[in-house]
PDB file of C-alpha atoms in Angstrom:
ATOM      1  CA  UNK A   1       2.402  44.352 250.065  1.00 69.00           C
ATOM      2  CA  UNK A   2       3.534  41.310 247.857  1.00 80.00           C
ATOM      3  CA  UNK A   3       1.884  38.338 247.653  1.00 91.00           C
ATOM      4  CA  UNK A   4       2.617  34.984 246.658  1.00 95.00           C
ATOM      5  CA  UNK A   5       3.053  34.247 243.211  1.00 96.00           C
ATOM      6  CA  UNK A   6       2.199  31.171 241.415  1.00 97.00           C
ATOM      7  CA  UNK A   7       2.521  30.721 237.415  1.00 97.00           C
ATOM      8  CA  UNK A   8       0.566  29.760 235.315  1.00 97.00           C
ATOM      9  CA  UNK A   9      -2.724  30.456 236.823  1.00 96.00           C
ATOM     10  CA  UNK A  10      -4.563  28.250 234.733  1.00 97.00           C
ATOM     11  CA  UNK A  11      -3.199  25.549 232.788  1.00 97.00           C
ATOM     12  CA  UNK A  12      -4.793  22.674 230.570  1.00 98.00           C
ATOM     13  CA  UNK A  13      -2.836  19.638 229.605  1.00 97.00           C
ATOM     14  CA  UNK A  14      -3.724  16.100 227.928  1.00 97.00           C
ATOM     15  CA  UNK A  15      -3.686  13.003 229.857  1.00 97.00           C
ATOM     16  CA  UNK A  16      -0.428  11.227 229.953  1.00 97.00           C
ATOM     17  CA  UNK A  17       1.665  14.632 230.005  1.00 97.00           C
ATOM     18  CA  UNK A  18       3.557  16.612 231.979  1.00 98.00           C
ATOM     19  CA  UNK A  19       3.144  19.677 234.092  1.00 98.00           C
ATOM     20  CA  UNK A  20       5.500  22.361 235.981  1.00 98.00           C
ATOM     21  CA  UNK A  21       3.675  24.585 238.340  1.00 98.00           C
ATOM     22  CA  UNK A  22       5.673  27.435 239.880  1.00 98.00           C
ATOM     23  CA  UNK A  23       5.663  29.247 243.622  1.00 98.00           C
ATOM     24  CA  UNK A  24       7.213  32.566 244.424  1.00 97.00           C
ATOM     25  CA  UNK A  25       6.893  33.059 248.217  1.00 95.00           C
ATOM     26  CA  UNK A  26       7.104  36.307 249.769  1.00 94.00           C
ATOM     27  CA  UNK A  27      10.047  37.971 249.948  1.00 93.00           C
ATOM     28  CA  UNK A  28      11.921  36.695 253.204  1.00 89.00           C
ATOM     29  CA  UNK A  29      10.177  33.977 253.378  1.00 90.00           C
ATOM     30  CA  UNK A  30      11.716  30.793 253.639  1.00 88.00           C
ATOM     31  CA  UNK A  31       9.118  28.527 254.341  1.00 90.00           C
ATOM     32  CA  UNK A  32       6.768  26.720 251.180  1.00 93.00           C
ATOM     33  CA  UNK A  33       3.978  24.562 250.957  1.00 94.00           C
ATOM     34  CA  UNK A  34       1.987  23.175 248.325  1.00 96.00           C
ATOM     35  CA  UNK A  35      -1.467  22.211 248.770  1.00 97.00           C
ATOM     36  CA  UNK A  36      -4.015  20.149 246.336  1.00 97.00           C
ATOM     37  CA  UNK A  37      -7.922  20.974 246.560  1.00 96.00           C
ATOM     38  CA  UNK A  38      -9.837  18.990 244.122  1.00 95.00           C
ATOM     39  CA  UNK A  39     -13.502  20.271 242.516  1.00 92.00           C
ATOM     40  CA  UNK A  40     -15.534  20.512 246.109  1.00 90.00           C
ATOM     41  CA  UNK A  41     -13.034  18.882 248.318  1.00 93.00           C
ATOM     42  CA  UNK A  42     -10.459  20.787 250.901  1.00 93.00           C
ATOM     43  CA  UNK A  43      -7.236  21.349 250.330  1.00 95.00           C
ATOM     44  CA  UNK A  44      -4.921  18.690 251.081  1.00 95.00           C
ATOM     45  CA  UNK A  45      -1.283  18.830 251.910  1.00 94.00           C
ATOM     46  CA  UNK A  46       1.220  17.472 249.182  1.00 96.00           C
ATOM     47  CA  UNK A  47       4.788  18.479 250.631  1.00 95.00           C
ATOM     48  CA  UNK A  48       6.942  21.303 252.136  1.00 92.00           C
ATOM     49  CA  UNK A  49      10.242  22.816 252.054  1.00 92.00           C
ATOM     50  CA  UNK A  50      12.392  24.655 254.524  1.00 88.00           C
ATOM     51  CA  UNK A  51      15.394  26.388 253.314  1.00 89.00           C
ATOM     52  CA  UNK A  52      15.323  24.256 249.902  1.00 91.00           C
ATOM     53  CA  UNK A  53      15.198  21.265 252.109  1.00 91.00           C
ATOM     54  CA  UNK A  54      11.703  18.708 252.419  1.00 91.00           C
ATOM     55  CA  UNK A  55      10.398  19.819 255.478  1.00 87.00           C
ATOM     56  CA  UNK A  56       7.124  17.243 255.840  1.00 87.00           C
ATOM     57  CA  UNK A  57       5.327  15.523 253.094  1.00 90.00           C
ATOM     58  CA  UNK A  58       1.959  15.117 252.584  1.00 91.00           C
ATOM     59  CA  UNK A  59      -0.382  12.573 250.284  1.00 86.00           C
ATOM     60  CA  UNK A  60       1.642  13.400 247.111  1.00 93.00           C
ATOM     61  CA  UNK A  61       1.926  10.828 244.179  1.00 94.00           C
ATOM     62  CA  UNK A  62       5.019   9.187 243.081  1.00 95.00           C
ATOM     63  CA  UNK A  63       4.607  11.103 239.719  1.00 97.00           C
ATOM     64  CA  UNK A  64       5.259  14.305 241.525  1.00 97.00           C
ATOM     65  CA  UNK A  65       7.783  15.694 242.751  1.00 96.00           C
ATOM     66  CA  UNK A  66       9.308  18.843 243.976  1.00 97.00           C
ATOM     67  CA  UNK A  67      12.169  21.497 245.135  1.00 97.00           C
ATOM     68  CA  UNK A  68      12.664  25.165 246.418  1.00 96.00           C
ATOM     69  CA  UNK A  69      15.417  26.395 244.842  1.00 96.00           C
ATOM     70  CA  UNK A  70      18.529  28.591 245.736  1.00 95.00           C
ATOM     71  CA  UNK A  71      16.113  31.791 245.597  1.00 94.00           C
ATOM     72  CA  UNK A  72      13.883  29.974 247.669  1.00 94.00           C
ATOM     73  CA  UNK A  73      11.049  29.580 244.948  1.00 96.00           C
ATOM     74  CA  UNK A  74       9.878  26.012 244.377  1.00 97.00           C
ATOM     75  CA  UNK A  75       8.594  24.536 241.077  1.00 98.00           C
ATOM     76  CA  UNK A  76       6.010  21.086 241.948  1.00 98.00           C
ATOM     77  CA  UNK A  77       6.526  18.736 238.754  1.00 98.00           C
ATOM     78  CA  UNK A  78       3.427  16.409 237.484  1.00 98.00           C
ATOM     79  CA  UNK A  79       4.475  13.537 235.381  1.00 97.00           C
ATOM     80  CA  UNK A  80       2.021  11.048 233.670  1.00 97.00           C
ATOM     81  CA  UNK A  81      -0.987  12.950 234.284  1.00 98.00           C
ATOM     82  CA  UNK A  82      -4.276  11.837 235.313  1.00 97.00           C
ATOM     83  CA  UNK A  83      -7.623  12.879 234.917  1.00 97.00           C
ATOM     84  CA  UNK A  84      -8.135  12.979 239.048  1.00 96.00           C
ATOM     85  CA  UNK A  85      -5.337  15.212 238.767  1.00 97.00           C
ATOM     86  CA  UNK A  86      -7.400  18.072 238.094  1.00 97.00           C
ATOM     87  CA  UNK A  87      -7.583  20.445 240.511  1.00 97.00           C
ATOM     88  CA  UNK A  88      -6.783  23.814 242.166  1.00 96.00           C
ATOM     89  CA  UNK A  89      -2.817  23.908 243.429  1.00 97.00           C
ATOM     90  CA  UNK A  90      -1.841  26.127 246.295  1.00 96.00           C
ATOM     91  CA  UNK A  91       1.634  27.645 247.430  1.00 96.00           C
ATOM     92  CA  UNK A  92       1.823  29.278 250.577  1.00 94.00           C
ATOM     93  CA  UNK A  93       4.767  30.958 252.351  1.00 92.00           C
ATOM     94  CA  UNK A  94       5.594  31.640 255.903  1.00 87.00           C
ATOM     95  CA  UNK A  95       8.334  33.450 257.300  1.00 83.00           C
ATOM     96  CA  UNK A  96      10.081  30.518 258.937  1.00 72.00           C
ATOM     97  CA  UNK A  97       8.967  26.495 259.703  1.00 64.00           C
ATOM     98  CA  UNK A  98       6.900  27.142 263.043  1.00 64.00           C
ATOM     99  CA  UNK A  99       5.487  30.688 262.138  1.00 68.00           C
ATOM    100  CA  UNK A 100       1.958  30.795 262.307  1.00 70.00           C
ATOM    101  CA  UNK A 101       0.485  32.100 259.529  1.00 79.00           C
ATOM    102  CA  UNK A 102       0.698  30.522 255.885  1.00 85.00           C
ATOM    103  CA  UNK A 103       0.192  32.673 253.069  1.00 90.00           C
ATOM    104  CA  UNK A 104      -1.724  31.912 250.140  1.00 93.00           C
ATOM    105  CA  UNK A 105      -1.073  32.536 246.413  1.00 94.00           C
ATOM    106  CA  UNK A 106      -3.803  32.815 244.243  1.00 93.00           C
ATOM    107  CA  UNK A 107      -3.325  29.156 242.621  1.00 95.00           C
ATOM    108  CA  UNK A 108      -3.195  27.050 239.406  1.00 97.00           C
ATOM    109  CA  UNK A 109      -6.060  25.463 238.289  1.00 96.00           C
ATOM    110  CA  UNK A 110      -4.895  22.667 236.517  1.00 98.00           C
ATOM    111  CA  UNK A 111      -7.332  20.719 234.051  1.00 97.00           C
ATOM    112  CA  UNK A 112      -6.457  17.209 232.817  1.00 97.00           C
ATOM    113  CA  UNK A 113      -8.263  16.728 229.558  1.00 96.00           C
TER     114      UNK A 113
ATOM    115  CA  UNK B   1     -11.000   9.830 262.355  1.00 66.00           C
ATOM    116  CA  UNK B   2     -11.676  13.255 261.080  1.00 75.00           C
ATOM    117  CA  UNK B   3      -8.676  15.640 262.717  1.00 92.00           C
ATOM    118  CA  UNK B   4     -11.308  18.579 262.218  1.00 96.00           C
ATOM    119  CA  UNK B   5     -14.926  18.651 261.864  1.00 96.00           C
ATOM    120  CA  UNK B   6     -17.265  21.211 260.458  1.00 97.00           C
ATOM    121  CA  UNK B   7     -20.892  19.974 260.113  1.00 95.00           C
ATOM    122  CA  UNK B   8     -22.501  22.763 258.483  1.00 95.00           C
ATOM    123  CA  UNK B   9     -22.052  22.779 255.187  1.00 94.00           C
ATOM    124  CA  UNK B  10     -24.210  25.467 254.293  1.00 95.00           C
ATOM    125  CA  UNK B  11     -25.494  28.616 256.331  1.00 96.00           C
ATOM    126  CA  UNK B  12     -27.606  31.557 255.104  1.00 97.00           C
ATOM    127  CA  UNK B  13     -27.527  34.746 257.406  1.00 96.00           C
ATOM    128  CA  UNK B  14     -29.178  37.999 256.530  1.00 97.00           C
ATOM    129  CA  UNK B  15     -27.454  41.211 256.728  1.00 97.00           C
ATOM    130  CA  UNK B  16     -25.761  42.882 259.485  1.00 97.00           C
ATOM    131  CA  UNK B  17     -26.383  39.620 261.738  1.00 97.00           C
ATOM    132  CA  UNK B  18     -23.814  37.982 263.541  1.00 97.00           C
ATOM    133  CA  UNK B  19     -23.012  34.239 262.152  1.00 97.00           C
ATOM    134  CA  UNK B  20     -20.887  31.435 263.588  1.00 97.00           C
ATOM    135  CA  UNK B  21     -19.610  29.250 262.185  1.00 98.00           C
ATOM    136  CA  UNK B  22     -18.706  25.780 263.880  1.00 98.00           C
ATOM    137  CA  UNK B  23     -15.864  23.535 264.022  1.00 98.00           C
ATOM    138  CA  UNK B  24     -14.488  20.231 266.593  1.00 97.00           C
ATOM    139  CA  UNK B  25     -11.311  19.304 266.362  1.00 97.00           C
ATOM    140  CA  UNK B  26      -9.465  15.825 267.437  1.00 95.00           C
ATOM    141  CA  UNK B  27      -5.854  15.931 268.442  1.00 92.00           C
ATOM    142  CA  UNK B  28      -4.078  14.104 271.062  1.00 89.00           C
ATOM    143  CA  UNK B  29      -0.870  16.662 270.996  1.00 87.00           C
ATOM    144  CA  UNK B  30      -0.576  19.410 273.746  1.00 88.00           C
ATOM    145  CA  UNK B  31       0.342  22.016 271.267  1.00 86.00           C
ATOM    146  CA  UNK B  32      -1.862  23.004 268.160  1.00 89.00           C
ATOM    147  CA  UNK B  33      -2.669  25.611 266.045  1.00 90.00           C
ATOM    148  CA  UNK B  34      -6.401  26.464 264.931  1.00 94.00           C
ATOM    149  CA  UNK B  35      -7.113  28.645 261.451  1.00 94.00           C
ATOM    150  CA  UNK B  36      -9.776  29.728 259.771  1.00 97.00           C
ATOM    151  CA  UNK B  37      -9.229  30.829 255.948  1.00 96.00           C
ATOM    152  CA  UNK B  38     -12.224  32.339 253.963  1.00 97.00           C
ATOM    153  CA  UNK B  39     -12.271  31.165 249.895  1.00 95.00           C
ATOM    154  CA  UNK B  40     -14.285  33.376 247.951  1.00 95.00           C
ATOM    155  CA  UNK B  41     -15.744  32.106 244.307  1.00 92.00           C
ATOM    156  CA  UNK B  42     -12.393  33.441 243.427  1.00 89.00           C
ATOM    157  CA  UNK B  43     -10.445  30.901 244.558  1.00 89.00           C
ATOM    158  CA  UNK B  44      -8.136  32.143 246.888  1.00 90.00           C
ATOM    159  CA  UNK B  45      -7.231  31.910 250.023  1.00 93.00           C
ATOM    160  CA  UNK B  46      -7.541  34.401 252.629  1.00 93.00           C
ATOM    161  CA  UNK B  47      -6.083  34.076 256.185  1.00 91.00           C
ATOM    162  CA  UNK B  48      -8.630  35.271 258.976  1.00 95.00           C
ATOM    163  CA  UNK B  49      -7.583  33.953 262.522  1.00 94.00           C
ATOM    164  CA  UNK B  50      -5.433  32.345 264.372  1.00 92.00           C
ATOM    165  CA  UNK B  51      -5.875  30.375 267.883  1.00 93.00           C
ATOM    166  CA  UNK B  52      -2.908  28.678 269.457  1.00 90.00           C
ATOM    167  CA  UNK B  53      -3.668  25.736 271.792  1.00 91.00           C
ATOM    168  CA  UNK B  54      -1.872  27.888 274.746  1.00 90.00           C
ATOM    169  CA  UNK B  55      -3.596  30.980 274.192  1.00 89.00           C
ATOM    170  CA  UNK B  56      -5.338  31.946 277.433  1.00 88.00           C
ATOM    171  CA  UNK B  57      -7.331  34.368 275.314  1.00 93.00           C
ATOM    172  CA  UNK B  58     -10.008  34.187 272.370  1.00 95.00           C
ATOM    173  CA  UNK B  59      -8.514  36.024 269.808  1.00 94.00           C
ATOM    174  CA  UNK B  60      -9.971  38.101 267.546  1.00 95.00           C
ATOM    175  CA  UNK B  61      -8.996  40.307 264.698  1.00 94.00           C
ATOM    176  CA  UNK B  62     -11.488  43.093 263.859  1.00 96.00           C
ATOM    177  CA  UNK B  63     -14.852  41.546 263.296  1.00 97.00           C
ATOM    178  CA  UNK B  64     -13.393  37.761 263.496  1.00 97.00           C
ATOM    179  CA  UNK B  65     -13.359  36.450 266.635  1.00 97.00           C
ATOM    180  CA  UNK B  66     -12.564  32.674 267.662  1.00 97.00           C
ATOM    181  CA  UNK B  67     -14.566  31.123 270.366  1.00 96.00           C
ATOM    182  CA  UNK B  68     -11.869  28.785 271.700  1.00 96.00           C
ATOM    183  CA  UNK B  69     -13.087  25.942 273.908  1.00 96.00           C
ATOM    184  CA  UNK B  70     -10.287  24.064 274.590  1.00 95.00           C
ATOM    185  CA  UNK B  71     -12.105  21.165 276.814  1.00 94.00           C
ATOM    186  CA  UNK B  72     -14.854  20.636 274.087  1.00 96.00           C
ATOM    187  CA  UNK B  73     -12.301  20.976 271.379  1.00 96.00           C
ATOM    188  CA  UNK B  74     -14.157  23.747 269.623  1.00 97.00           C
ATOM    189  CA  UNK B  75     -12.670  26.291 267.684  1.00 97.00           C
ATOM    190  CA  UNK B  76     -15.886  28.378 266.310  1.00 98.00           C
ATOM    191  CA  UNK B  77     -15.336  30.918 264.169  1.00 98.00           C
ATOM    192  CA  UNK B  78     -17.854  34.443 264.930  1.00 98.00           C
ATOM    193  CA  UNK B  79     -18.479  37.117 262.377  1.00 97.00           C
ATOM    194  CA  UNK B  80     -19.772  40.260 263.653  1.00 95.00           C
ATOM    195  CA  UNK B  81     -21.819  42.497 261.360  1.00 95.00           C
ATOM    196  CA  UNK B  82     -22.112  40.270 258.518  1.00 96.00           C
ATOM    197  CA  UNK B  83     -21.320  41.441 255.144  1.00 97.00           C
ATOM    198  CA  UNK B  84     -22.738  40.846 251.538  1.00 97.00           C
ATOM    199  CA  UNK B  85     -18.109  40.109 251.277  1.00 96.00           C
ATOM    200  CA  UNK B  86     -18.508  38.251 253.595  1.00 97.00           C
ATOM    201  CA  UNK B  87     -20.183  35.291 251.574  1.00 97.00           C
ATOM    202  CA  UNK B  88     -17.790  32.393 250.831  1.00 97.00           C
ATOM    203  CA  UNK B  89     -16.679  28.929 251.411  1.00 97.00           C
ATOM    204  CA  UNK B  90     -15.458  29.232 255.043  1.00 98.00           C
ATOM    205  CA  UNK B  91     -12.659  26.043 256.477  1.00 97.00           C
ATOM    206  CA  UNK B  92     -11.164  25.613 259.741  1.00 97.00           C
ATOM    207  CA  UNK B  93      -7.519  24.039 260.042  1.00 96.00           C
ATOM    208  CA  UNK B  94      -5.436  23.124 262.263  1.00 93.00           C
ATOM    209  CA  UNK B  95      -1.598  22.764 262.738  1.00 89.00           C
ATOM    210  CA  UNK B  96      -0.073  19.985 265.348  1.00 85.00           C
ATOM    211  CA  UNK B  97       3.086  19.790 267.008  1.00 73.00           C
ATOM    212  CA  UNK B  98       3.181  23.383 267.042  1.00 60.00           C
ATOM    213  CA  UNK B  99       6.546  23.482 269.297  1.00 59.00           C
ATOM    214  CA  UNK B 100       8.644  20.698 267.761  1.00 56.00           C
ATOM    215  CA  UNK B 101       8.312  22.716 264.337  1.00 55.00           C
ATOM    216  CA  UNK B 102      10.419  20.570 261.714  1.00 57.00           C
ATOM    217  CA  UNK B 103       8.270  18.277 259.796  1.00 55.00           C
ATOM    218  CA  UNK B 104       5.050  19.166 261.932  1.00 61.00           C
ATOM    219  CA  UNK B 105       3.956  22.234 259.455  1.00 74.00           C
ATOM    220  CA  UNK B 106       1.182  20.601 257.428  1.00 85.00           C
ATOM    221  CA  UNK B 107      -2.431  22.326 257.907  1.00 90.00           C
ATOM    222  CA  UNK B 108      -5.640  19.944 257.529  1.00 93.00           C
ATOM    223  CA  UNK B 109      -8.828  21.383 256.852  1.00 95.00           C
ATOM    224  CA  UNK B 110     -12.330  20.952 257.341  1.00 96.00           C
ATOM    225  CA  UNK B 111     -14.569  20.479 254.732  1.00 95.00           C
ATOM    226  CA  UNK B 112     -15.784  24.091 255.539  1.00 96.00           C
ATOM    227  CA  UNK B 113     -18.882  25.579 255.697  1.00 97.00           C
ATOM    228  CA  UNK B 114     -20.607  27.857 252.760  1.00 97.00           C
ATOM    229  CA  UNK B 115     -21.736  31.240 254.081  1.00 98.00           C
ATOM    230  CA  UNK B 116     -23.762  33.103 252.034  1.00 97.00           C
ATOM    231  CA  UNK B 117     -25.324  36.571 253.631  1.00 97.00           C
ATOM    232  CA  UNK B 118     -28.620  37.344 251.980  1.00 97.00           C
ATOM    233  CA  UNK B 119     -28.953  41.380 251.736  1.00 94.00           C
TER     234      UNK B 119
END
């Protein structure tokens, strides 16, 4: 069965620079969420998007931002990054806002050098 | 205050035991969702069981089962069996507003628990 997809899986980037981390949900799924989970911590909701609209938004910097596109993959953008940005990125996909179960991808680990 | 609670970070079980794994919650809204994803040294993570806050049943999916009580707020999490797979980093989330949907979907974890089954 497919899975989500996120690209790159692992990605290293200087301080100060910027980052593009990718979600493909599952197909018919309209539903996305991104999640951060820092080096021993829990994951921690950034944002969401329901049919390329924000759906609920989480602790998520003012450097990032995101969308879900047309195709309903979403891209989460990292401006001006920071050292405490460093951490494992989750997309997950449900079928629809209100289904129960969120899907996982695999995630990015993203290290801030 | 923490939404959900899981105060054993660590738990060794041997073998073919049964484990459970604990976990309070705190939510004033009359409709919730309880989860419990397992995160292998991997990374990723894996979707186990769900409880909704109307459920009149513990539910359980093969050798998960969640011991709902809903007047404690407790959402424990029991492996049957255990499994040398089985050892991970375990969290329990939860999902509120579960009927007024739009801008209610965010899941907040635990700080989980790590299970590791010693053969």
């Amino acid at each position: 069965a497919a899975g989500v997809i996120q690209s790159p899986r692992h990605l290293i980037k200087e301080k100060r620079e910027t980052a593009t981390l990718k979600c493909y949900p599952i197909p018919r799924h309209d539903t996305v969420y991104w999640y951060q989970q820092g080096p021993g911590q829990d994951p921690q909701f950034l944002i969401s998007f329901y049919e390329k609209m924000q759906s609920d938004k989480g602790s998520i910097p003012d450097r990032f931002s995101a969308q879900q596109f047309s195709d309903y993959h979403s891209e989460l953008n990292m401006s001006s990054l920071e050292l405490g940005d460093s951490a494992l990125y989750f997309c997950a996909s449900s079928r629809t806002l209100g289904d129960n179960e969120q899907f996982f991808g695999p995630g990015t680990r993203l290290t801030v050098l | 205050a923490q939404k959900i609670t899981q105060t054993q970070p660590g738990m060794f079980v041997q073998e073919k035991e049964a484990v459970t794994l604990d976990c309070t919650y705190d939510t004033s809204d009359p409709s919730y969702g309880l989860f419990w994803y397992k995160q292998p040294s991997s990374g990723e993570m894996i979707f186990l069981i769900y409880q909704g806050s109307y459920d009149q049943q513990n539910a359980t999916e093969g050798r998960y089962s969640l011991n709902f009580q809903k007047a404690r707020k407790s959402a424990n999490l029991v492996i049957s069996a255990s499994q040398l797979g089985d050892s991970a980093m375990y969290f329990c989330a939860m999902r509120e507003g579960f009927e007024t949907n739009f801008g209610n979907e965010k899941l907040t974890f635990g700080t989980g628990t790590r299970l590791t089954i010693i053969p």
